Short mmCIF file of C-alpha atoms in Angstrom, two decimals:
data_model
loop_
_atom_site.label_atom_id
_atom_site.label_comp_id
_atom_site.label_asym_id
_atom_site.label_seq_id
_atom_site.Cartn_x
_atom_site.Cartn_y
_atom_site.Cartn_z
CA MET A 178 33.29 150.69 -14.47
CA ASN A 179 32.40 148.56 -11.49
CA PHE A 180 35.69 147.27 -10.02
CA ASN A 181 33.66 144.87 -7.16
CA LYS A 182 32.51 142.97 -10.74
CA ILE A 183 36.14 143.02 -12.43
CA TYR A 184 37.38 141.89 -9.51
CA ALA A 185 34.79 138.89 -9.06
CA LEU A 186 34.88 137.50 -12.25
CA GLY A 187 39.25 137.52 -12.08
CA LEU A 188 38.09 135.82 -8.88
CA ARG A 189 36.50 133.40 -10.84
CA HIS A 190 39.94 132.35 -12.86
CA LEU A 191 41.89 132.49 -10.17
CA TYR A 192 39.97 130.28 -7.94
CA LEU A 193 39.91 128.19 -10.99
CA ILE A 194 43.79 128.20 -10.75
CA MET A 195 44.13 127.57 -7.15
CA ASN A 196 41.79 124.81 -7.02
CA SER A 197 43.93 122.64 -9.59
CA PHE A 198 47.33 122.29 -9.56
CA PRO A 199 47.65 120.40 -12.96
CA ARG A 200 46.28 123.94 -14.24
CA VAL A 201 49.46 125.53 -12.37
CA LEU A 202 52.01 122.89 -13.99
CA ASP A 203 50.93 123.72 -17.24
CA LEU A 204 50.77 127.12 -17.07
CA ILE A 205 54.55 126.91 -15.92
CA TYR A 206 55.51 124.12 -18.21
CA TRP A 207 55.06 124.82 -21.61
CA PRO A 208 57.19 128.55 -21.44
CA THR A 209 59.56 126.81 -19.27
CA VAL A 210 60.18 124.26 -21.89
CA GLN A 211 60.46 127.16 -24.63
CA ILE A 212 63.43 128.33 -22.92
CA PHE A 213 65.32 125.19 -22.69
CA LEU A 214 64.88 124.34 -26.45
CA TRP A 215 65.74 128.23 -27.75
CA GLY A 216 68.50 128.37 -24.76
CA PHE A 217 69.93 125.03 -26.51
CA ILE A 218 69.28 126.06 -30.13
CA SER A 219 70.83 129.20 -29.68
CA LYS A 220 73.78 127.60 -27.94
CA PHE A 221 74.66 125.42 -30.71
CA PHE A 222 74.21 128.39 -32.88
CA THR A 223 76.73 129.96 -31.24
CA LEU A 224 79.29 127.31 -31.51
CA SER A 225 78.67 127.24 -35.44
CA SER A 226 78.02 131.45 -36.17
CA ASP A 227 79.56 134.71 -35.15
CA TYR A 228 76.71 136.26 -36.69
CA TYR A 229 75.46 137.83 -33.42
CA SER A 230 78.17 138.13 -30.98
CA ASN A 231 75.26 137.24 -27.95
CA THR A 232 73.49 134.78 -29.88
CA VAL A 233 72.07 133.00 -27.04
CA GLY A 234 71.27 136.27 -25.68
CA ILE A 235 69.41 137.62 -28.42
CA ILE A 236 67.68 134.30 -29.40
CA LEU A 237 66.42 133.46 -25.71
CA THR A 238 65.05 137.33 -25.18
CA ALA A 239 63.20 137.13 -28.11
CA ALA A 240 61.98 133.70 -27.16
CA ILE A 241 60.81 135.09 -24.11
CA LEU A 242 59.12 138.00 -25.45
CA TYR A 243 57.28 136.36 -28.03
CA ASP A 244 56.29 133.74 -25.43
CA PHE A 245 55.26 136.74 -23.00
CA LEU A 246 52.62 137.93 -26.23
CA PHE A 247 51.53 133.90 -26.40
CA ARG A 248 50.59 133.09 -23.15
CA ALA A 249 48.73 137.00 -22.81
CA SER A 250 46.59 135.97 -25.92
CA ILE A 251 45.95 132.68 -25.02
CA SER A 252 45.55 133.59 -21.31
CA PHE A 253 42.48 135.86 -22.66
CA ASN A 254 40.99 132.80 -25.10
CA MET A 255 41.50 130.45 -22.32
CA MET A 256 39.38 132.15 -19.79
CA PHE A 257 36.90 132.77 -22.31
CA LEU A 258 36.81 129.27 -23.50
CA GLU A 259 36.14 128.29 -19.69
CA GLU A 260 33.01 129.59 -19.82
CA ILE A 261 32.03 127.93 -22.66
CA TRP A 262 33.51 124.60 -21.76
CA SER A 263 31.96 124.53 -18.01
CA ARG A 264 28.31 125.67 -19.79
CA ASN A 265 28.44 128.94 -17.51
CA PHE A 266 28.01 131.34 -20.65
CA THR A 267 24.00 131.90 -19.94
CA ASN A 268 24.86 132.45 -15.94
CA LEU A 269 27.59 134.81 -16.89
CA PHE A 270 25.95 137.16 -19.89
CA ILE A 271 22.58 137.28 -17.86
CA ALA A 272 24.43 138.76 -14.51
CA PRO A 273 24.57 142.73 -14.06
CA ILE A 274 27.92 142.90 -15.32
CA LYS A 275 28.90 145.28 -18.56
CA ILE A 276 30.77 143.91 -21.54
CA ARG A 277 33.16 146.58 -20.86
CA GLU A 278 33.70 145.04 -17.56
CA ILE A 279 34.12 141.72 -18.74
CA ILE A 280 36.85 143.02 -21.20
CA ALA A 281 38.22 144.58 -18.51
CA SER A 282 38.48 141.82 -16.18
CA LEU A 283 39.92 139.24 -18.39
CA THR A 284 42.36 141.42 -19.60
CA LEU A 285 43.76 142.01 -16.10
CA THR A 286 43.54 138.54 -15.05
CA ALA A 287 45.33 137.32 -18.30
CA ILE A 288 48.45 139.32 -16.84
CA LEU A 289 48.41 136.83 -13.73
CA ARG A 290 48.39 133.88 -15.82
CA THR A 291 50.80 135.14 -17.87
CA LEU A 292 53.47 135.65 -15.42
CA ILE A 293 52.75 132.29 -13.28
CA GLY A 294 53.99 130.92 -16.53
CA LEU A 295 56.55 132.88 -17.58
CA VAL A 296 58.44 134.47 -14.18
CA PRO A 297 59.95 130.83 -13.54
CA ALA A 298 61.23 130.18 -17.31
CA VAL A 299 62.70 134.31 -16.90
CA LEU A 300 64.32 132.83 -13.71
CA ILE A 301 65.65 129.49 -14.97
CA SER A 302 67.38 131.41 -17.93
CA ILE A 303 69.73 133.43 -15.72
CA PRO A 304 71.48 130.58 -14.00
CA LEU A 305 71.11 128.21 -16.99
CA PHE A 306 71.74 130.38 -20.03
CA GLY A 307 72.91 133.51 -17.94
CA VAL A 308 70.26 135.26 -19.83
CA SER A 309 68.19 138.35 -18.32
CA ILE A 310 65.81 140.03 -20.10
CA LEU A 311 65.83 142.69 -17.39
CA LYS A 312 69.19 143.41 -19.06
CA LEU A 313 67.08 145.72 -21.58
CA GLY A 314 66.66 148.00 -18.69
CA PHE A 315 63.64 150.48 -18.58
CA PRO A 316 62.46 150.00 -22.29
CA LEU A 317 61.76 146.34 -21.48
CA ILE A 318 58.54 147.68 -19.38
CA PHE A 319 57.44 149.70 -22.77
CA LEU A 320 58.18 146.74 -24.96
CA LEU A 321 55.87 144.50 -22.53
CA ILE A 322 53.27 146.98 -22.89
CA SER A 323 52.54 146.85 -26.40
CA LEU A 324 53.13 142.89 -26.55
CA TYR A 325 50.28 142.77 -23.91
CA LEU A 326 48.19 144.92 -25.71
CA PHE A 327 48.73 142.91 -29.12
CA GLY A 328 48.42 139.92 -27.31
CA ILE A 329 44.73 140.96 -25.64
CA SER A 330 43.96 142.40 -29.12
CA LEU A 331 44.33 139.26 -30.78
CA GLY A 332 42.43 137.67 -27.74
CA LEU A 333 39.90 139.66 -28.55
CA PHE A 334 39.43 138.98 -32.21
CA VAL A 335 39.47 135.16 -31.49
CA THR A 336 36.81 135.65 -28.87
CA SER A 337 34.91 137.60 -30.96
CA GLY A 338 35.08 134.87 -33.31
CA LEU A 339 33.85 132.36 -30.57
CA LEU A 340 31.05 134.49 -30.00
CA ARG A 341 30.09 135.07 -33.98
CA PHE A 342 30.69 130.93 -34.67
CA GLY A 343 30.57 129.35 -31.16
CA PRO A 344 33.16 126.83 -29.87
CA SER A 345 33.64 125.28 -33.65
CA PHE A 346 36.42 128.59 -33.59
CA GLU A 347 38.40 126.84 -31.23
CA ASN A 348 40.55 125.64 -33.05
CA ILE A 349 41.40 129.42 -34.75
CA ALA A 350 42.18 130.29 -31.18
CA TRP A 351 45.21 127.86 -30.81
CA ALA A 352 46.53 129.04 -34.54
CA SER A 353 46.14 132.53 -34.34
CA LEU A 354 49.50 133.54 -33.36
CA PHE A 355 51.09 130.73 -35.13
CA PHE A 356 50.03 132.27 -38.42
CA LEU A 357 51.33 135.86 -37.59
CA ALA A 358 54.51 134.45 -36.11
CA PRO A 359 56.45 134.28 -39.43
CA LEU A 360 55.53 137.82 -40.19
CA GLY A 361 56.33 139.51 -36.65
CA CYS A 362 59.85 138.57 -37.51
CA ILE A 363 60.83 137.50 -34.00
CA TYR A 364 64.19 135.50 -34.38
CA TYR A 365 65.26 136.86 -37.72
CA PRO A 366 65.35 140.61 -39.23
CA ILE A 367 62.57 141.97 -41.17
CA GLU A 368 65.00 141.95 -44.44
CA ILE A 369 64.65 138.43 -44.47
CA LEU A 370 61.22 138.48 -45.61
CA PRO A 371 60.09 139.07 -49.09
CA HIS A 372 59.63 142.83 -49.86
CA ILE A 373 55.82 142.22 -50.46
CA LEU A 374 55.53 140.71 -46.80
CA GLN A 375 57.82 143.55 -45.33
CA ILE A 376 55.01 145.84 -45.97
CA PHE A 377 52.66 143.69 -44.35
CA ALA A 378 54.92 142.97 -41.16
CA LYS A 379 55.35 146.67 -40.86
CA GLY A 380 51.52 147.00 -39.94
CA LEU A 381 52.23 144.64 -36.98
CA PRO A 382 53.76 145.77 -33.71
CA LEU A 383 55.91 142.90 -33.54
CA VAL A 384 58.40 143.88 -36.05
CA HIS A 385 59.01 147.05 -34.56
CA ILE A 386 59.01 145.42 -30.72
CA PHE A 387 61.61 142.89 -31.93
CA GLU A 388 63.57 144.72 -34.14
CA GLU A 389 64.28 147.14 -31.12
CA MET A 390 64.77 144.49 -29.12
CA ARG A 391 67.89 143.70 -31.26
CA ASN A 392 69.06 146.96 -31.36
CA MET A 393 69.09 147.37 -27.77
CA LEU A 394 71.16 144.13 -27.11
CA ILE A 395 73.42 144.25 -30.32
CA ASN A 396 73.90 148.06 -30.13
CA GLU A 397 73.19 148.97 -26.81
CA GLN A 398 71.23 151.89 -27.69
CA VAL A 399 67.31 152.68 -27.49
CA ASN A 400 65.40 154.13 -30.25
CA TYR A 401 62.21 155.09 -28.64
CA TYR A 402 60.82 156.03 -31.45
CA ASN A 403 60.48 152.62 -32.52
CA ILE A 404 58.89 151.53 -28.99
CA TYR A 405 56.08 154.49 -29.19
CA LYS A 406 55.27 153.35 -32.79
CA SER A 407 54.83 149.35 -31.60
CA ILE A 408 52.87 150.65 -28.73
CA LEU A 409 50.54 153.04 -31.10
CA ILE A 410 50.01 150.28 -33.70
CA SER A 411 48.88 147.84 -30.35
CA LEU A 412 46.53 150.58 -29.45
CA VAL A 413 44.98 150.63 -32.75
CA TYR A 414 44.60 146.98 -32.80
CA PHE A 415 43.16 146.50 -29.58
CA VAL A 416 40.46 149.55 -30.24
CA LEU A 417 39.58 147.64 -33.23
CA GLY A 418 39.12 144.53 -31.10
CA VAL A 419 37.22 145.91 -28.79
CA ILE A 420 34.78 147.39 -31.47
CA VAL A 421 34.71 143.86 -32.75
CA PHE A 422 33.95 142.14 -29.86
CA TYR A 423 31.25 144.38 -29.31
CA ALA A 424 29.71 143.89 -32.55
CA SER A 425 30.13 140.04 -32.36
CA TYR A 426 28.05 140.35 -28.88
CA TYR A 427 25.30 142.33 -30.54
CA GLY A 428 25.44 140.00 -33.32
CA ALA A 429 25.17 136.90 -31.17
CA LYS A 430 22.29 138.39 -29.60
CA LYS A 431 20.70 138.96 -32.82
CA ARG A 432 21.04 135.39 -33.88
CA GLY A 433 20.44 133.97 -30.03
CA THR A 434 23.18 131.92 -29.96
CA LEU A 435 23.88 133.40 -26.34
CA ILE A 436 21.56 131.43 -24.49
CA ASN A 437 22.66 127.78 -25.72
CA MET A 438 26.17 128.34 -26.39
CA GLY A 439 28.25 125.49 -24.85
CA GLU A 440 30.59 122.34 -25.56
CA MET B 221 2.19 145.44 -13.31
CA LEU B 222 5.47 144.30 -13.33
CA ILE B 223 6.35 142.70 -17.05
CA GLU B 224 4.16 143.56 -20.23
CA VAL B 225 5.28 141.67 -23.53
CA ASN B 226 3.67 143.41 -26.52
CA ASN B 227 3.65 141.62 -29.88
CA LEU B 228 7.04 140.11 -29.15
CA THR B 229 8.48 138.09 -32.05
CA LYS B 230 11.57 136.10 -33.35
CA ILE B 231 12.66 135.33 -36.58
CA TYR B 232 15.71 133.43 -37.50
CA ASN B 233 16.39 133.98 -40.94
CA ASN B 234 12.91 132.60 -42.24
CA TYR B 235 11.65 130.40 -39.12
CA VAL B 236 9.42 132.29 -36.76
CA ALA B 237 10.36 131.00 -33.01
CA VAL B 238 8.07 133.62 -31.18
CA ASN B 239 5.14 135.15 -33.15
CA LYS B 240 3.58 138.65 -31.85
CA VAL B 241 3.17 137.25 -28.38
CA ASN B 242 1.39 139.28 -25.69
CA PHE B 243 1.34 139.00 -21.94
CA LYS B 244 0.93 140.80 -18.96
CA ILE B 245 2.54 139.39 -15.32
CA GLU B 246 1.33 141.26 -12.18
CA LYS B 247 3.55 141.51 -9.39
CA ASN B 248 4.07 138.39 -6.90
CA LYS B 249 2.33 136.31 -8.95
CA THR B 250 3.64 133.06 -10.75
CA ILE B 251 2.64 132.37 -14.64
CA GLY B 252 3.66 129.01 -15.91
CA LEU B 253 4.56 128.88 -19.43
CA LEU B 254 3.66 125.57 -20.94
CA GLY B 255 4.09 124.19 -24.34
CA PRO B 256 6.21 121.35 -26.48
CA ASN B 257 9.71 121.54 -27.11
CA GLY B 258 10.14 124.28 -29.63
CA CYS B 259 7.18 126.38 -29.16
CA GLY B 260 9.53 129.40 -28.23
CA LYS B 261 9.47 129.11 -24.49
CA THR B 262 13.11 129.42 -23.78
CA THR B 263 13.59 131.93 -26.84
CA SER B 264 10.91 134.56 -25.00
CA ILE B 265 12.89 133.58 -21.92
CA GLY B 266 16.10 134.60 -23.68
CA MET B 267 14.61 137.75 -24.75
CA LEU B 268 13.06 138.66 -21.25
CA LEU B 269 16.68 138.29 -19.88
CA GLY B 270 18.14 140.41 -22.58
CA LEU B 271 20.17 137.79 -24.29
CA ILE B 272 18.29 137.35 -27.30
CA THR B 273 17.08 140.67 -29.58
CA PRO B 274 13.92 140.80 -30.35
CA THR B 275 12.98 141.07 -34.40
CA GLU B 276 9.88 142.97 -33.01
CA GLY B 277 7.97 143.99 -30.22
CA LYS B 278 8.47 145.51 -26.66
CA ILE B 279 9.12 143.80 -23.01
CA LEU B 280 8.43 146.43 -20.37
CA ILE B 281 9.19 145.85 -17.14
CA ASN B 282 7.94 148.36 -14.52
CA ASN B 283 6.70 150.15 -17.60
CA LYS B 284 10.04 150.90 -18.52
CA ASN B 285 11.18 149.34 -21.94
CA LEU B 286 14.08 146.80 -21.37
CA ASN B 287 16.00 148.43 -24.77
CA ASP B 288 15.92 151.59 -22.42
CA TYR B 289 17.29 150.39 -19.64
CA LYS B 290 21.13 150.36 -18.81
CA ARG B 291 22.18 146.45 -19.46
CA ASP B 292 23.37 145.92 -15.46
CA ASP B 293 20.21 148.01 -14.19
CA ILE B 294 17.97 145.44 -15.22
CA LEU B 295 19.69 142.25 -14.68
CA SER B 296 20.58 143.11 -11.10
CA GLN B 297 16.74 142.76 -10.78
CA LEU B 298 16.36 139.40 -12.23
CA ASN B 299 17.85 136.00 -12.12
CA PHE B 300 17.73 132.77 -14.16
CA ALA B 301 17.57 129.03 -13.04
CA SER B 302 17.73 126.30 -15.35
CA PRO B 303 19.25 122.70 -15.34
CA TYR B 304 20.68 123.14 -18.66
CA VAL B 305 22.62 126.11 -17.73
CA GLU B 306 25.71 125.05 -15.18
CA LEU B 307 27.86 126.74 -12.84
CA PRO B 308 32.24 126.41 -13.24
CA LYS B 309 32.27 122.92 -12.07
CA LYS B 310 35.91 123.15 -11.39
CA LEU B 311 34.58 126.05 -8.45
CA THR B 312 33.49 124.81 -4.85
CA VAL B 313 29.76 125.47 -4.32
CA LYS B 314 30.92 128.44 -2.03
CA GLN B 315 33.34 130.08 -4.52
CA ASN B 316 30.65 129.96 -6.97
CA LEU B 317 27.94 131.82 -4.67
CA GLN B 318 30.45 134.40 -3.54
CA ILE B 319 31.58 135.09 -7.57
CA TYR B 320 27.98 135.69 -8.22
CA GLY B 321 26.81 137.36 -5.31
CA ARG B 322 29.60 139.87 -6.12
CA LEU B 323 28.84 139.80 -9.80
CA TYR B 324 25.21 140.70 -8.45
CA GLY B 325 26.47 143.56 -5.85
CA VAL B 326 24.97 141.75 -3.07
CA LYS B 327 25.53 143.52 0.41
CA ASN B 328 26.36 141.44 3.37
CA LEU B 329 27.22 138.68 0.74
CA ASP B 330 28.17 136.16 3.30
CA LYS B 331 25.31 136.42 5.57
CA CYS B 332 23.06 136.24 2.47
CA ILE B 333 24.98 133.21 0.95
CA ASN B 334 24.51 131.62 4.76
CA GLU B 335 20.72 132.20 4.38
CA VAL B 336 20.00 130.72 1.23
CA SER B 337 22.21 127.71 1.91
CA CYS B 338 20.80 126.70 5.01
CA ASP B 339 17.30 127.02 3.36
CA LEU B 340 18.08 125.17 0.33
CA ASP B 341 20.59 122.15 2.61
CA ILE B 342 23.48 122.93 0.31
CA LYS B 343 25.94 123.81 3.53
CA LYS B 344 26.79 120.53 3.93
CA PHE B 345 28.85 120.36 0.16
CA PHE B 346 30.30 124.14 0.59
CA GLU B 347 33.40 123.29 -0.23
CA ARG B 348 33.26 120.46 -2.94
CA LYS B 349 33.56 121.24 -6.55
CA THR B 350 29.86 121.69 -8.07
CA GLY B 351 31.00 119.56 -11.10
CA GLU B 352 31.06 116.48 -8.32
CA LEU B 353 27.56 117.07 -7.43
CA SER B 354 24.54 114.93 -8.08
CA SER B 355 21.74 116.38 -10.39
CA GLY B 356 19.54 117.44 -7.29
CA GLN B 357 22.31 119.07 -5.55
CA LYS B 358 23.43 120.97 -8.42
CA ASN B 359 19.76 122.06 -8.92
CA ARG B 360 19.71 123.37 -5.37
CA VAL B 361 23.19 125.42 -5.94
CA ALA B 362 21.39 126.39 -8.85
CA LEU B 363 18.61 127.78 -7.33
CA ALA B 364 20.62 129.31 -4.27
CA LYS B 365 22.49 131.36 -7.24
CA SER B 366 19.38 132.68 -8.67
CA LEU B 367 17.86 133.80 -5.15
CA ILE B 368 21.35 135.51 -4.39
CA ASN B 369 20.40 138.89 -5.28
CA LYS B 370 16.66 138.46 -3.77
CA PRO B 371 15.47 139.07 -7.42
CA LYS B 372 12.31 141.07 -8.17
CA ILE B 373 11.72 138.47 -10.90
CA LEU B 374 12.54 135.09 -11.55
CA LEU B 375 12.65 133.16 -14.43
CA LEU B 376 12.86 129.22 -13.93
CA ASP B 377 13.41 126.65 -17.10
CA GLU B 378 12.27 123.23 -15.90
CA PRO B 379 14.26 123.89 -12.34
CA THR B 380 13.18 120.17 -11.23
CA ALA B 381 13.94 118.60 -14.83
CA SER B 382 15.68 114.99 -14.03
CA LEU B 383 15.07 115.12 -10.31
CA ASP B 384 13.61 112.41 -7.97
CA PRO B 385 10.23 113.06 -6.75
CA ASP B 386 11.65 113.94 -3.27
CA ILE B 387 14.46 116.73 -4.47
CA GLY B 388 11.82 117.86 -6.79
CA ASP B 389 9.21 118.05 -4.18
CA PHE B 390 11.92 119.74 -1.85
CA ILE B 391 12.51 122.48 -4.67
CA ARG B 392 8.83 123.01 -5.43
CA SER B 393 7.68 123.47 -1.45
CA TYR B 394 10.97 125.39 -1.39
CA LEU B 395 9.61 127.99 -3.85
CA GLN B 396 6.19 128.04 -2.22
CA GLU B 397 7.90 129.10 1.01
CA TYR B 398 10.24 131.59 -0.29
CA LYS B 399 7.56 133.42 -2.40
CA SER B 400 5.44 133.24 0.77
CA LYS B 401 8.36 135.40 2.34
CA ASN B 402 9.47 137.75 -0.17
CA GLU B 403 7.81 139.87 -3.37
CA VAL B 404 8.98 137.75 -6.42
CA THR B 405 7.40 137.09 -9.79
CA ILE B 406 7.90 133.70 -11.04
CA LEU B 407 7.97 132.75 -14.79
CA LEU B 408 8.18 129.39 -14.78
CA ALA B 409 8.63 127.47 -17.70
CA SER B 410 7.93 123.74 -17.20
CA HIS B 411 6.86 120.04 -18.71
CA ASN B 412 5.99 119.03 -15.07
CA MET B 413 1.85 119.64 -15.15
CA ASN B 414 1.60 118.79 -11.07
CA GLU B 415 4.74 121.14 -10.72
CA VAL B 416 2.74 123.84 -12.82
CA GLU B 417 -0.64 123.40 -11.08
CA ARG B 418 0.85 123.32 -7.68
CA LEU B 419 3.11 126.16 -8.19
CA CYS B 420 1.34 128.72 -10.48
CA ASP B 421 -1.32 131.50 -10.37
CA SER B 422 -2.14 131.31 -14.11
CA ILE B 423 -0.83 129.46 -17.12
CA ILE B 424 0.01 130.38 -20.52
CA MET B 425 -0.20 127.58 -23.14
CA MET B 426 2.61 127.96 -26.47
CA LYS B 427 2.29 126.28 -29.55
CA SER B 428 4.35 127.08 -32.52
CA GLY B 429 5.52 130.39 -31.06
CA LYS B 430 2.26 131.48 -29.99
CA ILE B 431 0.33 131.98 -27.50
CA VAL B 432 -2.78 129.50 -27.72
CA ASP B 433 -4.61 129.44 -24.46
CA ARG B 434 -4.27 131.06 -20.96
CA GLY B 435 -5.97 131.26 -17.67
CA THR B 436 -5.70 129.36 -13.98
CA CYS B 437 -5.68 125.80 -13.86
CA GLU B 438 -8.90 125.19 -13.24
CA GLN B 439 -9.91 127.76 -15.89
CA LEU B 440 -8.27 125.79 -18.74
CA THR B 441 -9.19 122.23 -17.81
CA LYS B 442 -13.20 123.55 -17.62
CA LYS B 443 -12.40 125.38 -20.70
CA HIS B 444 -11.72 122.32 -22.65
CA GLY B 445 -13.38 119.81 -20.71
CA ARG B 446 -10.74 117.62 -19.33
CA ASN B 447 -10.09 116.27 -16.10
CA ASN B 448 -6.73 118.01 -15.42
CA LEU B 449 -4.17 119.90 -16.92
CA GLU B 450 -1.97 117.44 -18.37
CA GLU B 451 -5.16 116.13 -20.50
CA THR B 452 -5.88 119.72 -21.59
CA PHE B 453 -2.11 120.06 -22.53
CA LEU B 454 -2.34 117.32 -24.83
CA LYS B 455 -5.42 118.52 -26.08
CA LEU B 456 -3.83 121.79 -27.07
CA VAL B 457 -0.72 120.28 -28.06
CA ARG B 458 -1.99 117.30 -30.35
CA GLY B 459 -5.08 119.34 -31.69
CA SER B 460 -4.82 121.11 -34.87
CA ASP B 461 -4.35 124.85 -34.30
CA GLU B 462 -7.97 125.24 -33.32
CA PHE B 463 -6.88 127.51 -30.71
CA GLN B 464 -4.93 130.13 -32.38
#
């Protein structure tokens, strides 16, 4: 791995953000709207239900964590799509940069894009709704790692699709997370799902992450076994994502689609 | 010998894009790749750049098989410019050159950017976004990017397409001057016959994925009894496959 090259590719996306104020605004806008929306919805639930003693805190924390996953995955996809939209694909793939360096750069730069969007939203939720995800304490780091790994894995699957099917796969990039969200049990316990779907849901790290988040906030206990399990599952998806990405890259070289990939 | 292409073939499903192509390019020579649209020029360049996997055949660079190289080892010696491939539009010219300089591991990058920018007269729009430039300015920036690593092999796909005669002449003159000062082997795909006559030491003519003739400009025009390269090109392209 050449870190100068990883940095160079990261710099390309950093310049892109820095050169455009509307881009920064766009990154911040959607997570903030999400926080407002779910904050008010959960406030309404608090008035109408006594299921949780801390409805606002639980729903809003879930919304923030889900948005972290969403932003991580979308950031990865967006950076890859930027190369297609700008017709820079050929220049990138003839540069002496290894495929693993491209993946590493996109993975690391996605953190920056994710944080630009999420930090303001997290800060807003503290004074506005009295909710801070930092209340989850030290285990929050592990939950974020697991979410990030899974988000990047989904990004890898989608970008592999872009390599395989071209820009027409773009719509799937946007839809990918909405497809998995119902099985992720983000806002409700897994028992709500029909039995057959529970089996599929357990194969996703999201269930373990969000079940554990609720456990931590409701029972004020931490079950590290669930957290580690979620990281392990995310890691499996990540490795699978990397393999699929490599396979798609070599497939694209065989089909000759790398040379004329564009809008 | 710098580049040797043996039996290079690319088949997409049942369509033969490049058919058993063989050629050799000596060091520091400029070779023109001519042929009608869809004759396999871009596919051949794509295979030389490692963007397309050949169905058959091999590409040797300095007697080493392209497939045996580590991807970044070979690519650091090559570069490519084409008006059909763009640099990120929302980045300034300077930012694009900085990024590609870093990707190519260029030492003394600022000095190198300064040199190539002065030579190609692009400094005056250094801070402008690349997408806001005119075609001529974009072409010069693309050329600057392709020379940032001082490549040993430069692949150019219609570098002066859609340029006015003045800018086109500027680029051709610059390429001649650059080649006189640097050790570089150039493979130039072009539809501009004057450009090919002016820049190339010899020419490879392609049609329907095959090489139909090769030689210097003078040899080809004489051999086909024509007055210039354009007439020779038309004869080869419009004629039956008499030369295959």
